[in-house]
Amino acid sequence: MSFHIIGTGSALPERRITNDDLSQFLDTTDEWIFTRTGIRERRICTSETLDDLACAASLRALEAADVTASELDLIVCATTSGDHILPAQACAIAEQIGASCPAFDVSAACAGFVFALDIADGFFARGRARRALIVAAEQMSRLLDWTDRATCVLFGDGAAACVIEAGGASPLAIELSTAPDTAALSVPGVPGTSPFASMRSPQSMLAMNGRRVFKFGVNAICDAVHKLCETAHIELEDIDHFVFHQANDRILAAASQRLGIEDDRMARTLRTTGNISSACIPYTLDVLARSGELHPGDLIALVGFGAGLDVGSSLIRWE
Ligand code: UT7
């Protein structure tokens, strides 16, 4: 089956937190964070909820697509940091935007957006939907250990969405994979207060082996791009934009160097947002779309990677 993106939207919290702000309470510096990651600032929720951000991003995508909520057949939200354990974040979005179609979440960490695209494509293929809203929304700030300088400086909050419609030239290729490794990057579930639990549960805070994820990320991007080209029978030179997960500028630089890609074909948004997990890819797509950098016919390679270790990649054509 096939689809095309007919509208994008995004929303970030108001509050900007610079590296200097972090150095007020952490043993870190703007120089360390910027040279090691390429991040200068991130947006962090204060009074906003993730529901607020996810709905704002969704409404912008619907407006850009000229589609109403009642015309949607499916809502899939990629998230691992929703406002609710249940119901799904997608149900809260449906309620607030006034949709009545099936709505559910996908948990595939930073690869979640591409996983959600593939799921929606399956609904199209089975004739179960014609229009879907794909949202990626993350409030990473609620999962972070704000005393751990090695992780809390990397992430931010934000949401992005796109409306996709059945028919069209995408995806030319789409690949999902998992290299099971639950220790490299994890957040334990809520400890709860069961009187029957015999073990003390850890707090729900993010822990990561940064070097392991770094190496995995570079390899994942390079392998995925080569596989996409092979599947779609195209050359690397045919791809106009590389929209990869925005975890670390050095991961992007290492991948572009190994792939031999010119830097201006590699999209970068992490400088002002940090790593917003599943929302990185659709946020970057929205920035490119709204700045007029995407043209009809452009080929875009998407690669998301992260906890799992999950990788989702796709080659799409902008129409
Ligand atoms: O969505 C996917 C999720 N995450 C990622 O993709 C992250 C992938 N990994 C990375 O981006 C990098 O590994 C990090 C940015 C997390 C770390 O960079 P690194 O160059 O691998 O640094 P490191 O962990 O080897 O630490 C080097 C030093 C250590 O000090 P010592 O032991 O050499 O004295 C750290 O304690 O830097 C120290 N350090 C810091 N110093 C100042 C770690 N974090 C900070 C900090 N400020 N924020």
mmCIF file of N, CA and C and ligand atoms in Angstrom, residues 26-29 32-33 36-37 110 148-151 153-155 185 208-215 217 245-248 250-251 275 277 305-307, ligand 1:
data_model
loop_
_atom_site.group_PDB
_atom_site.id
_atom_site.type_symbol
_atom_site.label_atom_id
_atom_site.label_comp_id
_atom_site.label_asym_id
_atom_site.label_seq_id
_atom_site.Cartn_x
_atom_site.Cartn_y
_atom_site.Cartn_z
ATOM 1 N N LEU A 26 23.890 21.911 38.094
ATOM 2 C CA LEU A 26 24.628 20.691 37.756
ATOM 3 C C LEU A 26 26.097 21.047 37.540
ATOM 4 N N ASP A 27 26.974 20.065 37.753
ATOM 5 C CA ASP A 27 28.391 20.284 37.502
ATOM 6 C C ASP A 27 28.639 20.100 35.999
ATOM 7 N N THR A 28 28.254 21.118 35.230
ATOM 8 C CA THR A 28 28.403 21.062 33.773
ATOM 9 C C THR A 28 28.604 22.467 33.233
ATOM 10 N N THR A 29 28.908 22.545 31.938
ATOM 11 C CA THR A 29 29.111 23.860 31.313
ATOM 12 C C THR A 29 28.464 23.860 29.928
ATOM 13 N N TRP A 32 30.919 22.156 27.524
ATOM 14 C CA TRP A 32 30.912 20.687 27.491
ATOM 15 C C TRP A 32 29.692 20.192 26.709
ATOM 16 N N ILE A 33 28.532 20.724 27.066
ATOM 17 C CA ILE A 33 27.313 20.194 26.439
ATOM 18 C C ILE A 33 27.313 20.475 24.937
ATOM 19 N N ARG A 36 30.077 18.389 23.032
ATOM 20 C CA ARG A 36 29.839 16.937 23.032
ATOM 21 C C ARG A 36 28.534 16.542 22.369
ATOM 22 N N THR A 37 27.585 17.497 22.248
ATOM 23 C CA THR A 37 26.262 17.091 21.746
ATOM 24 C C THR A 37 25.702 17.973 20.633
ATOM 25 N N CYS A 110 12.581 6.252 20.537
ATOM 26 C CA CYS A 110 12.922 7.274 19.532
ATOM 27 C C CYS A 110 12.605 6.822 18.102
ATOM 28 N N ASP A 148 21.620 13.710 37.300
ATOM 29 C CA ASP A 148 22.572 12.971 36.454
ATOM 30 C C ASP A 148 22.954 13.815 35.237
ATOM 31 N N ARG A 149 24.108 14.449 35.319
ATOM 32 C CA ARG A 149 24.520 15.370 34.250
ATOM 33 C C ARG A 149 24.765 14.660 32.923
ATOM 34 N N ALA A 150 25.009 13.350 32.977
ATOM 35 C CA ALA A 150 25.300 12.621 31.742
ATOM 36 C C ALA A 150 24.055 12.355 30.904
ATOM 37 N N THR A 151 22.874 12.478 31.507
ATOM 38 C CA THR A 151 21.655 12.224 30.724
ATOM 39 C C THR A 151 20.696 13.419 30.659
ATOM 40 N N VAL A 153 20.991 16.525 30.492
ATOM 41 C CA VAL A 153 21.307 17.650 29.596
ATOM 42 C C VAL A 153 20.916 17.348 28.144
ATOM 43 N N LEU A 154 20.608 16.089 27.865
ATOM 44 C CA LEU A 154 20.443 15.680 26.463
ATOM 45 C C LEU A 154 19.023 15.831 25.916
ATOM 46 N N PHE A 155 18.049 15.823 26.813
ATOM 47 C CA PHE A 155 16.659 15.670 26.348
ATOM 48 C C PHE A 155 15.819 16.931 26.506
ATOM 49 N N LEU A 185 19.428 1.526 27.460
ATOM 50 C CA LEU A 185 18.656 2.757 27.673
ATOM 51 C C LEU A 185 17.305 2.318 28.204
ATOM 52 N N MET A 208 21.121 5.373 31.076
ATOM 53 C CA MET A 208 21.621 5.085 29.719
ATOM 54 C C MET A 208 23.115 4.811 29.720
ATOM 55 N N ASN A 209 23.521 3.858 28.880
ATOM 56 C CA ASN A 209 24.938 3.664 28.591
ATOM 57 C C ASN A 209 25.205 4.477 27.319
ATOM 58 N N GLY A 210 25.625 5.728 27.518
ATOM 59 C CA GLY A 210 25.753 6.681 26.418
ATOM 60 C C GLY A 210 26.644 6.198 25.287
ATOM 61 N N ARG A 211 27.787 5.620 25.667
ATOM 62 C CA ARG A 211 28.731 5.185 24.610
ATOM 63 C C ARG A 211 28.166 4.056 23.765
ATOM 64 N N ARG A 212 27.451 3.136 24.460
ATOM 65 C CA ARG A 212 26.841 1.995 23.736
ATOM 66 C C ARG A 212 25.796 2.522 22.731
ATOM 67 N N VAL A 213 24.952 3.448 23.206
ATOM 68 C CA VAL A 213 23.889 3.964 22.327
ATOM 69 C C VAL A 213 24.494 4.793 21.192
ATOM 70 N N PHE A 214 25.565 5.499 21.490
ATOM 71 C CA PHE A 214 26.244 6.313 20.472
ATOM 72 C C PHE A 214 26.714 5.423 19.315
ATOM 73 N N LYS A 215 27.443 4.361 19.660
ATOM 74 C CA LYS A 215 27.964 3.458 18.611
ATOM 75 C C LYS A 215 26.822 2.808 17.846
ATOM 76 N N GLY A 217 23.863 3.955 17.407
ATOM 77 C CA GLY A 217 23.189 4.961 16.573
ATOM 78 C C GLY A 217 23.892 5.183 15.246
ATOM 79 N N HIS A 245 17.175 10.719 13.611
ATOM 80 C CA HIS A 245 16.905 10.994 15.019
ATOM 81 C C HIS A 245 17.954 11.982 15.556
ATOM 82 N N GLN A 246 17.473 12.983 16.294
ATOM 83 C CA GLN A 246 18.346 14.072 16.743
ATOM 84 C C GLN A 246 18.834 13.803 18.176
ATOM 85 N N ALA A 247 19.785 12.868 18.305
ATOM 86 C CA ALA A 247 20.274 12.527 19.644
ATOM 87 C C ALA A 247 21.540 13.294 19.985
ATOM 88 N N ASN A 248 22.427 13.410 19.002
ATOM 89 C CA ASN A 248 23.725 14.028 19.266
ATOM 90 C C ASN A 248 24.317 14.430 17.913
ATOM 91 N N ARG A 250 27.286 14.753 17.136
ATOM 92 C CA ARG A 250 28.453 13.933 16.773
ATOM 93 C C ARG A 250 28.022 12.604 16.153
ATOM 94 N N ILE A 251 26.835 12.105 16.535
ATOM 95 C CA ILE A 251 26.314 10.886 15.892
ATOM 96 C C ILE A 251 25.988 11.228 14.433
ATOM 97 N N ASN A 275 17.130 16.296 22.501
ATOM 98 C CA ASN A 275 16.560 15.044 22.002
ATOM 99 C C ASN A 275 15.112 14.932 22.502
ATOM 100 N N SER A 277 13.101 12.574 21.612
ATOM 101 C CA SER A 277 12.746 11.169 21.387
ATOM 102 C C SER A 277 11.916 10.992 20.108
ATOM 103 N N PHE A 305 16.245 5.790 15.953
ATOM 104 C CA PHE A 305 16.828 4.674 16.719
ATOM 105 C C PHE A 305 16.819 5.045 18.198
ATOM 106 N N GLY A 306 16.774 4.038 19.042
ATOM 107 C CA GLY A 306 16.821 4.338 20.471
ATOM 108 C C GLY A 306 16.513 3.109 21.300
ATOM 109 N N ALA A 307 15.954 3.335 22.488
ATOM 110 C CA ALA A 307 15.734 2.241 23.443
ATOM 111 C C ALA A 307 15.061 1.071 22.750
HETATM 112 O O1 UT7 B 1 17.744 8.788 21.785
HETATM 113 C C1 UT7 B 1 18.888 8.028 21.921
HETATM 114 C C2 UT7 B 1 19.405 8.321 23.244
HETATM 115 N N1 UT7 B 1 20.675 8.804 23.481
HETATM 116 C C3 UT7 B 1 21.749 8.920 22.708
HETATM 117 O O2 UT7 B 1 21.762 8.682 21.554
HETATM 118 C C4 UT7 B 1 22.991 9.359 23.396
HETATM 119 C C5 UT7 B 1 24.205 8.696 22.813
HETATM 120 N N2 UT7 B 1 25.417 9.030 23.550
HETATM 121 C C6 UT7 B 1 25.918 10.288 23.612
HETATM 122 O O3 UT7 B 1 25.384 11.197 23.031
HETATM 123 C C7 UT7 B 1 27.222 10.494 24.368
HETATM 124 O O4 UT7 B 1 27.732 9.249 24.751
HETATM 125 C C8 UT7 B 1 27.053 11.400 25.620
HETATM 126 C C9 UT7 B 1 26.772 12.823 25.202
HETATM 127 C C10 UT7 B 1 25.919 10.877 26.493
HETATM 128 C C11 UT7 B 1 28.338 11.395 26.447
HETATM 129 O O5 UT7 B 1 29.439 11.830 25.656
HETATM 130 P P1 UT7 B 1 30.819 11.068 25.735
HETATM 131 O O6 UT7 B 1 31.776 11.811 24.891
HETATM 132 O O7 UT7 B 1 30.563 9.633 25.416
HETATM 133 O O8 UT7 B 1 31.218 11.290 27.246
HETATM 134 P P2 UT7 B 1 31.490 10.187 28.378
HETATM 135 O O9 UT7 B 1 30.225 9.546 28.803
HETATM 136 O O10 UT7 B 1 32.608 9.299 27.936
HETATM 137 O O11 UT7 B 1 32.017 11.099 29.557
HETATM 138 C C12 UT7 B 1 33.252 11.832 29.452
HETATM 139 C C13 UT7 B 1 33.421 12.659 30.712
HETATM 140 C C14 UT7 B 1 33.166 11.884 31.995
HETATM 141 O O12 UT7 B 1 34.100 12.375 32.964
HETATM 142 P P3 UT7 B 1 35.439 11.559 33.324
HETATM 143 O O13 UT7 B 1 34.975 10.212 33.769
HETATM 144 O O14 UT7 B 1 36.210 11.498 32.033
HETATM 145 O O15 UT7 B 1 36.060 12.393 34.377
HETATM 146 C C15 UT7 B 1 31.794 12.292 32.414
HETATM 147 O O16 UT7 B 1 31.582 12.209 33.811
HETATM 148 O O17 UT7 B 1 32.463 13.722 30.713
HETATM 149 C C16 UT7 B 1 31.758 13.727 31.961
HETATM 150 N N3 UT7 B 1 30.417 14.251 31.737
HETATM 151 C C17 UT7 B 1 30.137 15.550 31.818
HETATM 152 N N4 UT7 B 1 30.901 16.624 32.083
HETATM 153 C C18 UT7 B 1 30.306 17.830 32.071
HETATM 154 C C19 UT7 B 1 29.296 13.559 31.411
HETATM 155 N N5 UT7 B 1 28.273 14.417 31.276
HETATM 156 C C20 UT7 B 1 28.762 15.658 31.518
HETATM 157 C C21 UT7 B 1 28.193 16.942 31.526
HETATM 158 N N6 UT7 B 1 29.011 17.991 31.807
HETATM 159 N N7 UT7 B 1 26.892 17.162 31.253
#
